Tab-separated table of C-alpha atoms in Angstrom:
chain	number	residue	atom	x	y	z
L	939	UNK	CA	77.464	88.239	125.918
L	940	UNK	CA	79.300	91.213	124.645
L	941	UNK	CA	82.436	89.280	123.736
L	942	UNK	CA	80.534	86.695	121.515
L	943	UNK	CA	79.600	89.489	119.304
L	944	UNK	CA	81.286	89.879	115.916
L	945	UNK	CA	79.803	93.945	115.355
L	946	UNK	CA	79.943	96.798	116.825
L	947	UNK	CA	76.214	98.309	117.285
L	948	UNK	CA	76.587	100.930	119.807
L	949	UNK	CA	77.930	104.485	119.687
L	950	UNK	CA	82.080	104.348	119.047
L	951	UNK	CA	84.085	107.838	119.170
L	952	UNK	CA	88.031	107.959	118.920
L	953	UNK	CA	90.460	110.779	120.422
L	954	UNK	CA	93.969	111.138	118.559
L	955	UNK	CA	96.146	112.897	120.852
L	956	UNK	CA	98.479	114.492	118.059
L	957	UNK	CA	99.902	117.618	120.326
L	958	UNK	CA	103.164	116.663	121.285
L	959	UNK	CA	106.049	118.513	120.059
L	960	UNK	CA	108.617	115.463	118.562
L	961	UNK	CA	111.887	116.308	120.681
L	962	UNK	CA	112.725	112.541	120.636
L	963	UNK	CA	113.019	112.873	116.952
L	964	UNK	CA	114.832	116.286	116.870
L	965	UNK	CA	112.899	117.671	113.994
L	966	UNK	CA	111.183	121.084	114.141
L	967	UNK	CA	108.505	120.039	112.717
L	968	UNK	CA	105.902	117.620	115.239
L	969	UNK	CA	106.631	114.354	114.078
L	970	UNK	CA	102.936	113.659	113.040
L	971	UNK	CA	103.091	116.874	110.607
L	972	UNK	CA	106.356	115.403	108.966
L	973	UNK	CA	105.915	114.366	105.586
L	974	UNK	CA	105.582	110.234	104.566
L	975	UNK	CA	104.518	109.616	100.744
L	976	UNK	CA	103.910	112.981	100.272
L	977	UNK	CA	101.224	113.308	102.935
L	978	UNK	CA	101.720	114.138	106.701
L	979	UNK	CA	102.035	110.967	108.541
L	980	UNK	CA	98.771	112.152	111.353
L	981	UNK	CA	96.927	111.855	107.192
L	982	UNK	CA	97.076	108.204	107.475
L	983	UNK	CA	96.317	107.674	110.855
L	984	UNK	CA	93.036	109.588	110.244
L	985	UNK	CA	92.513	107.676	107.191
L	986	UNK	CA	92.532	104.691	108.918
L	987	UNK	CA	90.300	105.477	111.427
L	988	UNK	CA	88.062	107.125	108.857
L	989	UNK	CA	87.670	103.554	106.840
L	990	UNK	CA	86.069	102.065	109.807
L	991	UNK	CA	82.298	102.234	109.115
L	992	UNK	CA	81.010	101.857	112.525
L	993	UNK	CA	83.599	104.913	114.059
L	994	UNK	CA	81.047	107.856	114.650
L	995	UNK	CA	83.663	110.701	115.654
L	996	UNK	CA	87.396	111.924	115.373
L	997	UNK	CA	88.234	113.966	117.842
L	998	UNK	CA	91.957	114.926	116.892
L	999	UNK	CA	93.637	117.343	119.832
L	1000	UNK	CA	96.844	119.315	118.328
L	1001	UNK	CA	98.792	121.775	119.470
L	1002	UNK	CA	97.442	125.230	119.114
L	1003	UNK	CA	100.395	126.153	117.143
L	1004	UNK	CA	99.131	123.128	114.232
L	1005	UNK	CA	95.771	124.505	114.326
L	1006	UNK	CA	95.770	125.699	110.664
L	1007	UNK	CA	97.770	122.551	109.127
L	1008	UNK	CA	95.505	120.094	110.722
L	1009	UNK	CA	92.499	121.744	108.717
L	1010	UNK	CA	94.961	121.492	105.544
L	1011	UNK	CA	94.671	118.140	106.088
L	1012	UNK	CA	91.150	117.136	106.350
L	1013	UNK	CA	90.723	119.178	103.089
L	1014	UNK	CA	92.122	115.676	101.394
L	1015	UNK	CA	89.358	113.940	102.539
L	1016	UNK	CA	85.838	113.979	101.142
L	1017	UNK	CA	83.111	116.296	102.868
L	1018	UNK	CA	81.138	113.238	104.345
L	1019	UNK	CA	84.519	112.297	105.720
L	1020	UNK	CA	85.590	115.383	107.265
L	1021	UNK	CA	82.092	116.022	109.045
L	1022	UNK	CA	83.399	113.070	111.425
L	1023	UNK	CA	86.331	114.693	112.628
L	1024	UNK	CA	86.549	117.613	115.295
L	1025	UNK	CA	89.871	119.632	116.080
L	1026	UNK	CA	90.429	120.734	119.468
L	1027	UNK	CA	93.726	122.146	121.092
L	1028	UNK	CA	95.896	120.472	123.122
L	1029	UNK	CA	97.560	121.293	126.556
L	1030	UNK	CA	100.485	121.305	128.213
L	1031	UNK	CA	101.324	117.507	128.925
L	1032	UNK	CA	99.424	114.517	126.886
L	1033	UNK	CA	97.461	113.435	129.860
L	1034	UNK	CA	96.235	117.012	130.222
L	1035	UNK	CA	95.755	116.671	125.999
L	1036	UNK	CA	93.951	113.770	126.260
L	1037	UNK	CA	91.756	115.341	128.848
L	1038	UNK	CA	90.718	118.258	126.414
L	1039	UNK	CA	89.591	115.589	123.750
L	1040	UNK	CA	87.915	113.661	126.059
L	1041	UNK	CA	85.381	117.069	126.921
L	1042	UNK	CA	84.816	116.816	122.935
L	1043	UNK	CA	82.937	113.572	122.898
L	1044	UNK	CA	79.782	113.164	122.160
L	1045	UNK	CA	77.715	112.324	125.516
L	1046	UNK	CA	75.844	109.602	124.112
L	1047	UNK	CA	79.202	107.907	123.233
L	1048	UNK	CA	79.469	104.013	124.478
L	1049	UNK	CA	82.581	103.845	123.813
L	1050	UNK	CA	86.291	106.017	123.182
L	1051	UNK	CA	89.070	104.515	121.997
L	1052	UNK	CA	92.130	106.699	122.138
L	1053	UNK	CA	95.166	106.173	119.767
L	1054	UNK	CA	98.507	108.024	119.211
L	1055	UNK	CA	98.248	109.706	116.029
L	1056	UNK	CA	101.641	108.398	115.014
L	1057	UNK	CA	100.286	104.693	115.240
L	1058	UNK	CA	98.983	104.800	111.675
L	1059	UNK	CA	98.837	100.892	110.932
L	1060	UNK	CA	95.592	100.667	112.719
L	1061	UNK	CA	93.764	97.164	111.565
L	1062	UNK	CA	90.176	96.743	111.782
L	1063	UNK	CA	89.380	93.417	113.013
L	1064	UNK	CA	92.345	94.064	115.879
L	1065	UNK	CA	90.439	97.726	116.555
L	1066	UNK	CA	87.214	95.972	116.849
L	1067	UNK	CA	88.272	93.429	119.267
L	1068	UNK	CA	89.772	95.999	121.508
L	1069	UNK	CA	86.527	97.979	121.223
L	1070	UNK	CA	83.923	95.367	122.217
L	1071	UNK	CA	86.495	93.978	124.826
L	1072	UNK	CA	86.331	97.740	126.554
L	1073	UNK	CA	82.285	97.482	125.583
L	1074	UNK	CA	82.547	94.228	127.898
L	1075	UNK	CA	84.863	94.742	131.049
L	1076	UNK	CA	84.959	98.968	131.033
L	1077	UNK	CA	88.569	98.797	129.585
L	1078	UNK	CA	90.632	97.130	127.072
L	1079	UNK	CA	93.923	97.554	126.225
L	1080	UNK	CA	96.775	96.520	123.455
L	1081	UNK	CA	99.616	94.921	124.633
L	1082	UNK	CA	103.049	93.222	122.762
L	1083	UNK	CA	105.777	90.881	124.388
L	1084	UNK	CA	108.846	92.721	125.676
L	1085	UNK	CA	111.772	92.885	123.285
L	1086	UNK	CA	114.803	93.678	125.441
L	1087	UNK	CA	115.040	92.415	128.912
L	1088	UNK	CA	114.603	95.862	131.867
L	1089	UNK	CA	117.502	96.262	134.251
L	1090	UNK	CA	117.133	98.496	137.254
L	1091	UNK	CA	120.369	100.129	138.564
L	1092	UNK	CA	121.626	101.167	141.568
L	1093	UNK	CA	120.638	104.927	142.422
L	1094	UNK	CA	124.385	105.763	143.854
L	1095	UNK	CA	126.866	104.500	141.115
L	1096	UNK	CA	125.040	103.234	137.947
L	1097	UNK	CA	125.782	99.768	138.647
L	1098	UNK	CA	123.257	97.008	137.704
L	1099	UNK	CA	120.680	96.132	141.077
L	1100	UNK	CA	118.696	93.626	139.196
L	1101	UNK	CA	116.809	92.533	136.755
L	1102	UNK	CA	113.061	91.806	135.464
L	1103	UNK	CA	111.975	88.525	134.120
L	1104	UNK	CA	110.258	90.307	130.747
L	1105	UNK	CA	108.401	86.527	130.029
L	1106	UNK	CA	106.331	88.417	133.508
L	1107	UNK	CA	106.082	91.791	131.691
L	1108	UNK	CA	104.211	93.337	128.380
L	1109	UNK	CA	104.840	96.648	126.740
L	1110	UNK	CA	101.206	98.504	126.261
L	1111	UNK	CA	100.461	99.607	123.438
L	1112	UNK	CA	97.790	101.395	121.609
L	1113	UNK	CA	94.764	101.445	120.711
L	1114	UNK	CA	93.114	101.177	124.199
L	1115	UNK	CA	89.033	101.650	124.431
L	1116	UNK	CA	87.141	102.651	127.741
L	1117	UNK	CA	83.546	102.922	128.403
L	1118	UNK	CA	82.961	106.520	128.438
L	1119	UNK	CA	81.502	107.360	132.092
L	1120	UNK	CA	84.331	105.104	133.531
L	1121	UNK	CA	87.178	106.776	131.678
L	1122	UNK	CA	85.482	110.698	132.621
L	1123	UNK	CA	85.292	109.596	135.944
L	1124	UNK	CA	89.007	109.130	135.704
L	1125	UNK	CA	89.748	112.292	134.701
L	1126	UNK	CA	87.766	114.155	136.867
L	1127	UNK	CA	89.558	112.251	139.723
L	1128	UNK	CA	92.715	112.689	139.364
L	1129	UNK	CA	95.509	115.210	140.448
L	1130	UNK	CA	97.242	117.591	138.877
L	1131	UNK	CA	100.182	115.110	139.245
L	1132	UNK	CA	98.717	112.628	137.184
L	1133	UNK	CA	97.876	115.332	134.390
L	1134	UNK	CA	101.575	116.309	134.321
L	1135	UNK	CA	103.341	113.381	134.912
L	1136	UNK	CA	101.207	110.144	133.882
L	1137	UNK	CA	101.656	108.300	131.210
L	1138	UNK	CA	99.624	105.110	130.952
L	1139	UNK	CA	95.368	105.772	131.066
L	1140	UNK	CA	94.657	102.043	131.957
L	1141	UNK	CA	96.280	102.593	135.687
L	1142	UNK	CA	93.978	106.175	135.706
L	1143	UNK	CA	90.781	104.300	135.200
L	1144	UNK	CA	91.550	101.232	137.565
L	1145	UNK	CA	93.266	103.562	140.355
L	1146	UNK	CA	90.084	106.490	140.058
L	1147	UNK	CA	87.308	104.559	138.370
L	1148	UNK	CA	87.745	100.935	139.591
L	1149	UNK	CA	87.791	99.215	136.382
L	1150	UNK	CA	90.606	96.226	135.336
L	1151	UNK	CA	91.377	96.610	131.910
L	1152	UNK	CA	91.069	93.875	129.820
L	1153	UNK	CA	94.484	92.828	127.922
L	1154	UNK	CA	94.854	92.076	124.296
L	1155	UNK	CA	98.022	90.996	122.329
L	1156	UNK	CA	98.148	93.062	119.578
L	1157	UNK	CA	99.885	92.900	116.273
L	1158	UNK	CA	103.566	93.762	115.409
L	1159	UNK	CA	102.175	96.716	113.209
L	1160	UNK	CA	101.055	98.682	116.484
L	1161	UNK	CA	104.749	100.260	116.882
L	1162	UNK	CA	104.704	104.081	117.053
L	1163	UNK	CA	106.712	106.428	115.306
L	1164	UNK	CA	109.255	107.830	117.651
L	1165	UNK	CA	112.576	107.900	115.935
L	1166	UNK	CA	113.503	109.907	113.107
L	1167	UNK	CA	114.787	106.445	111.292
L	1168	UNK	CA	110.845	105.005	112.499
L	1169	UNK	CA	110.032	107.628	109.200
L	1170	UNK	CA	112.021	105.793	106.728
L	1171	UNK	CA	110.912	102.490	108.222
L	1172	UNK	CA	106.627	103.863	108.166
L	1173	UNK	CA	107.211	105.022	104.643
L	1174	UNK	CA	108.418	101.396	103.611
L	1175	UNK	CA	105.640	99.699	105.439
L	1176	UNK	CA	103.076	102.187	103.487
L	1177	UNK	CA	104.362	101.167	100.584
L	1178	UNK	CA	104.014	97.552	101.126
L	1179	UNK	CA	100.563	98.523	101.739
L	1180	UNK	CA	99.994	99.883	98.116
L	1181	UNK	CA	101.628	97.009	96.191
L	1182	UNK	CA	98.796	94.716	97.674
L	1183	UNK	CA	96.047	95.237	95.266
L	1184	UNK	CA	96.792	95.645	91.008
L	1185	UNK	CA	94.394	95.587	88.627
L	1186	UNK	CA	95.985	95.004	84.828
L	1187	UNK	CA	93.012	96.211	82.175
L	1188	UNK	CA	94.381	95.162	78.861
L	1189	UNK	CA	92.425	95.166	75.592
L	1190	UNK	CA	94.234	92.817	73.867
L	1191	UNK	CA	95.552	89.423	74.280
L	1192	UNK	CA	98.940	90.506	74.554
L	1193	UNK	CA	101.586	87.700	76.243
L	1194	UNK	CA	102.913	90.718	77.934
L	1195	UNK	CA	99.601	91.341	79.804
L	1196	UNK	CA	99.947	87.536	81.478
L	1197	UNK	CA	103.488	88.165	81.976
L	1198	UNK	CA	102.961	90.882	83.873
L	1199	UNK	CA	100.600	88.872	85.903
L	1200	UNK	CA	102.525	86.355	87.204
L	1201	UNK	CA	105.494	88.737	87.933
L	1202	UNK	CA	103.797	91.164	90.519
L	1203	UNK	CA	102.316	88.276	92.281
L	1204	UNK	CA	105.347	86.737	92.964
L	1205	UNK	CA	107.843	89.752	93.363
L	1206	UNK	CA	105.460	91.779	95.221
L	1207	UNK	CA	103.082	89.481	96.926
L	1208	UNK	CA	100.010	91.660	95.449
L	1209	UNK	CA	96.648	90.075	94.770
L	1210	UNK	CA	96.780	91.350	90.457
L	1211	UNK	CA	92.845	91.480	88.770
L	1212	UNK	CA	93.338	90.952	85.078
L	1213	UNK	CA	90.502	92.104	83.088
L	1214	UNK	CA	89.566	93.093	79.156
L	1215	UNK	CA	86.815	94.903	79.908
L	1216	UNK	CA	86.563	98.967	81.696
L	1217	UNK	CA	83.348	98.439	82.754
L	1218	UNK	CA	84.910	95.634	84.752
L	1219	UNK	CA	86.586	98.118	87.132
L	1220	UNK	CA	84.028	99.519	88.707
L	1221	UNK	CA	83.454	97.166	91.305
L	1222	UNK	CA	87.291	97.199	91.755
L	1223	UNK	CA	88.149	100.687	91.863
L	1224	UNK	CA	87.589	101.428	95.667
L	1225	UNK	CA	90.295	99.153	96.656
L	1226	UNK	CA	92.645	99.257	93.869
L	1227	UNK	CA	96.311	100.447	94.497
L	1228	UNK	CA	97.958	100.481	91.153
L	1229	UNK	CA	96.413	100.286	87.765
L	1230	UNK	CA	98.393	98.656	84.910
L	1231	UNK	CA	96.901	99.913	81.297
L	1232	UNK	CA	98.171	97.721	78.397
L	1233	UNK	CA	97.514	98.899	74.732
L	1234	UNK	CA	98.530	98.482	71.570
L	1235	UNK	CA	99.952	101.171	68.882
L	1236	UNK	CA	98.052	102.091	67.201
L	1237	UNK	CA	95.877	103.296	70.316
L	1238	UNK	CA	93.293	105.964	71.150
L	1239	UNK	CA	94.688	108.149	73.653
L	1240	UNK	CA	91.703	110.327	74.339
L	1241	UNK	CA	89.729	106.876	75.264
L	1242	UNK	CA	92.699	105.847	77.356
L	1243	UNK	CA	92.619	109.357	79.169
L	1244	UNK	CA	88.735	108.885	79.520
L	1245	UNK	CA	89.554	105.573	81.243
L	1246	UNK	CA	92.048	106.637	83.485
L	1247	UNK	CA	90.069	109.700	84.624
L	1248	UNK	CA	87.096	107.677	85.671
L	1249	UNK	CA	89.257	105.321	87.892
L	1250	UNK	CA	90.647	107.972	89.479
L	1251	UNK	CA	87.120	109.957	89.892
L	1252	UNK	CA	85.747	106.266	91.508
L	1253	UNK	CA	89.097	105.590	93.699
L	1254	UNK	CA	90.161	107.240	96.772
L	1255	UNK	CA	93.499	107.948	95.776
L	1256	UNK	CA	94.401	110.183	98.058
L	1257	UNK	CA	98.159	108.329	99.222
L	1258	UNK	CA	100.151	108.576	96.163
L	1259	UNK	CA	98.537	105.291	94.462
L	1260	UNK	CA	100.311	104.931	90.942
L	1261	UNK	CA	98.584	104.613	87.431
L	1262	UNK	CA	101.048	102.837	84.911
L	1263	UNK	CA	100.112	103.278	82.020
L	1264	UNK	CA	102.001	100.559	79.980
L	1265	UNK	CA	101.492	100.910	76.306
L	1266	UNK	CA	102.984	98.660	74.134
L	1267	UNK	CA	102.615	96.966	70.555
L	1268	UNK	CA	103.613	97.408	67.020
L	1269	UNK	CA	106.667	99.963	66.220
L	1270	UNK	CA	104.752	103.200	66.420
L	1271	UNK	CA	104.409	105.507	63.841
L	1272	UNK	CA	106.827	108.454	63.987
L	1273	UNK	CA	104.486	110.802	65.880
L	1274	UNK	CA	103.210	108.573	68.336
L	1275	UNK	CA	105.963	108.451	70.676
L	1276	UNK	CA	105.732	112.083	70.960
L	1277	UNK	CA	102.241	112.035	71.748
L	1278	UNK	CA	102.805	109.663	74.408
L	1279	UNK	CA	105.297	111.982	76.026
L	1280	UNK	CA	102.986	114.308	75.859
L	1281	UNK	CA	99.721	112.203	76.795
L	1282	UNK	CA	102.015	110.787	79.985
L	1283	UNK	CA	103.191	114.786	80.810
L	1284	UNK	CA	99.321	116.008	80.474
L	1285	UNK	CA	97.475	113.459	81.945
L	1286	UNK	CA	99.870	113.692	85.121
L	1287	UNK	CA	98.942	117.234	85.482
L	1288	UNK	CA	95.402	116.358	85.051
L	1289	UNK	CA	95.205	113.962	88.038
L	1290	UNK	CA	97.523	115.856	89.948
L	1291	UNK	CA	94.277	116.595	92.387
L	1292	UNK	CA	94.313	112.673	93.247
L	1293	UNK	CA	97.987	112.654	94.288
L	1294	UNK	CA	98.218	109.651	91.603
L	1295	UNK	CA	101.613	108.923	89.788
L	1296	UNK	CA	101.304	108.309	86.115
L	1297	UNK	CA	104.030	106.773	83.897
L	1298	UNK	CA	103.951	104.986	80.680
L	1299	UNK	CA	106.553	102.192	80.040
L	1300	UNK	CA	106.883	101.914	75.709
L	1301	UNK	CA	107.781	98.416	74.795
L	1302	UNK	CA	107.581	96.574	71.541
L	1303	UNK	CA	105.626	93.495	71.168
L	1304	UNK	CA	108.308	92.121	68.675
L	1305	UNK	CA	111.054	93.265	71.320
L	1306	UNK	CA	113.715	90.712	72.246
L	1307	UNK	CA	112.680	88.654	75.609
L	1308	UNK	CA	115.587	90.277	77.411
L	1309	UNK	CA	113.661	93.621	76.351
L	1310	UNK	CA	110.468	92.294	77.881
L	1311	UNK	CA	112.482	91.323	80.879
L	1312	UNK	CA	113.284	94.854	81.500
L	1313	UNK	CA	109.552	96.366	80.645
L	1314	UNK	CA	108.457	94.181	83.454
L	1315	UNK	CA	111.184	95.076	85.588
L	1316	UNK	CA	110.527	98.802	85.064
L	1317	UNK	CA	106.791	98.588	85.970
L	1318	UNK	CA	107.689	96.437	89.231
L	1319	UNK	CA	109.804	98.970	90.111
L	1320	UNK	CA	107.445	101.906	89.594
L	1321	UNK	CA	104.970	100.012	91.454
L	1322	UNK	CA	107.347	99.742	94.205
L	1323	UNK	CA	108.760	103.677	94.138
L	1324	UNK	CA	105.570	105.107	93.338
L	1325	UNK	CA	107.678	108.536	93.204
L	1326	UNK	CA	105.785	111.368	92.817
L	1327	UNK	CA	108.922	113.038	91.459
L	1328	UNK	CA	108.387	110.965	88.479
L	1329	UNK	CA	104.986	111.108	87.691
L	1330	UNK	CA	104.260	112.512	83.979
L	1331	UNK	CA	107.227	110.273	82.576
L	1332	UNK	CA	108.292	107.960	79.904
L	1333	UNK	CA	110.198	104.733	79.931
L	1334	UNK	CA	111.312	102.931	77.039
L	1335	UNK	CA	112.489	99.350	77.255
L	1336	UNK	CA	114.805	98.262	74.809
């Protein structure tokens, strides 16, 4: 049976309806084009989607107005990458939106899932449930348990009529998969009404195609941006996201290097790789989220530069990932700590192209422990910021 299976083997496209305008967030600017990390947020949503192996096609559907920026974006994204996605323009209303994607699918498809494009915490196993669920009954669907309770007032004065038991109810929720001949048929079927005024595509393919949709609670992380306060809130979640996976590379035994160690992975609940070795990395690299370089003075900053590029050449930066570059050791000569100002300034510009942020945090090995105490704290807090607006500087702990 279908639902016994833990793969997807069969044909999977996705549409992203991104064409809506934002008016709920009062921006000018669509609320998937506004900027989170330095990227727009519809960036991660496609990169999400683009991680999953077994996804054959992107259809993304934008408003003809976003035409150009869309294209801006996909030029982040590597060429076997982009070849996945197709741009289409968008209509009038999102059912009439979704519509136009749908027409862009491949006809051998099995399966479409369709996603809003401002739902960019998409997890895999949750995506692939959904997907072999639709693969199963002709429709699946995500669903999460009502927060607040629904009221219905009267029509004449405002006054409360009654209210729902919500322990009855679910909110749905994206991502929802069809098969692709039952969701068409939906389409095709139904009114003009529908395309201006529907919302929800499960009732369209049970009312016009017949099919039940199969329900699925979903994950917490499946709430779209709306609100212009859900940006701040996305932007810390991505963030989380990034402290998960550090890898310290430290050529020396330095005390600092296990400090270091212990501290992430209890402040920031990352999963920290400690290795002495570069060639170490390379099985590493594609997941990595921050890099922690430790050295001591004196140290070769055209090998260090030669490390740091080939990480970022084997890593898919791409979402302002931070390199900190932590070099510590001996009291330097007099001209070293101007070369690492100007190693940290230059290498930043360098790597610009990967979105990374570089810093270098300068802290004596004979330092007091309270010094040490605030090295560490300065690299946990980099980690954490990962501000772009800093990248190319120098801290020194003292």
């Amino acid at each position: 049976m279908a639902a016994d299976r833990s793969s997807v083997d069969f044909p999977v496209s996705v549409v992203l309806p991104a064409a809506g305008s934002g008016e709920r967030m009062g921006l000018s600017t669509p609320k998937q084009f506004c900027s989170v990390l330095g990227r727009p947020l519809l960036y991660y949503t496609l990169q999400a989607f683009l991680s999953v192996g077994w996804v054959r096609e992107i259809i993304v559907v934008v408003s003809q107005d976003w035409l150009q920026e869309t294209s801006e974006i996909l030029q982040h994204f590597p060429t076997p990458s982009r070849s996945k996605v197709t741009v289409v323009a968008g209509a009038s209303t999102r059912h009439r939106s979704i519509w136009n994607g749908l027409k862009a699918v491949g006809t051998d498809t099995d399966v479409v899932v369709l996603h809003d494009a401002v739902r960019p915490l998409v997890e895999e196993d949750y995506l692939r449930r959904i997907v072999l669920a639709a693969e199963e009954h002709g429709a699946a669907g995500a669903v999460r348990p009502l927060i607040s309770t629904v009221v219905s007032p009267t029509k004449t004065d405002g006054m409360l009529d009654h209210s729902l038991d919500r322990s009855q109810y679910q909110a749905s929720e994206m991502p929802q998969a069809f098969r692709y001949p039952a969701i068409m048929e939906a389409y095709q079927k139904c009114s003009d009404h529908d395309l201006d005024f529907g919302t929800e595509c499960l009732h369209l393919v049970q009312k016009y195609a017949g099919v039940s949709a199969k329900l699925l609670l979903g994950p917490s992380s499946l709430w779209k941006v709306t609100l212009r306060k859900d940006l701040y809130a996305i932007e810390g979640v991505l963030k989380e996201e990034l402290w998960k996976n550090v890898v310290i590379l430290s050529d020396c035994k330095l005390p600092l290097s296990q400090r270091l160690h212990k501290d992430i992975q209890e402040q920031l609940s990352s999963e920290v790789v400690l290795f002495n070795d570069q060639e170490q990395l390379a099985t590493t690299c594609q997941t990595m989220a921050t890099l922690i370089v430790t050295k001591s003075f004196p140290c070769d900053f055209e090998k260090t530069r030669d490390t740091v590029s080939k990480v970022l050449d084997g890593t898919n930066i791409g979402d302002r990932r931070v390199m900190v570059l932590l070099l510590c050791g001996e009291t330097p000569a007099l001209d070293t700590m101007p070369r690492l100002f100007n190693f940290t300034r230059d290498i930043a510009k360098e790597t610009k192209k990967h979105s990374a942020v570089i810093n270098s945090v300068y802290v004596d090995s004979q330092a007091s422990s309270d010094a040490i105490d605030r090295a560490v704290a300065m690299v946990i807090s980099l980690i954490r910021q990962r501000d772009p607006a800093l990248s190319g500087q120098v801290f020194v702990a003292q």
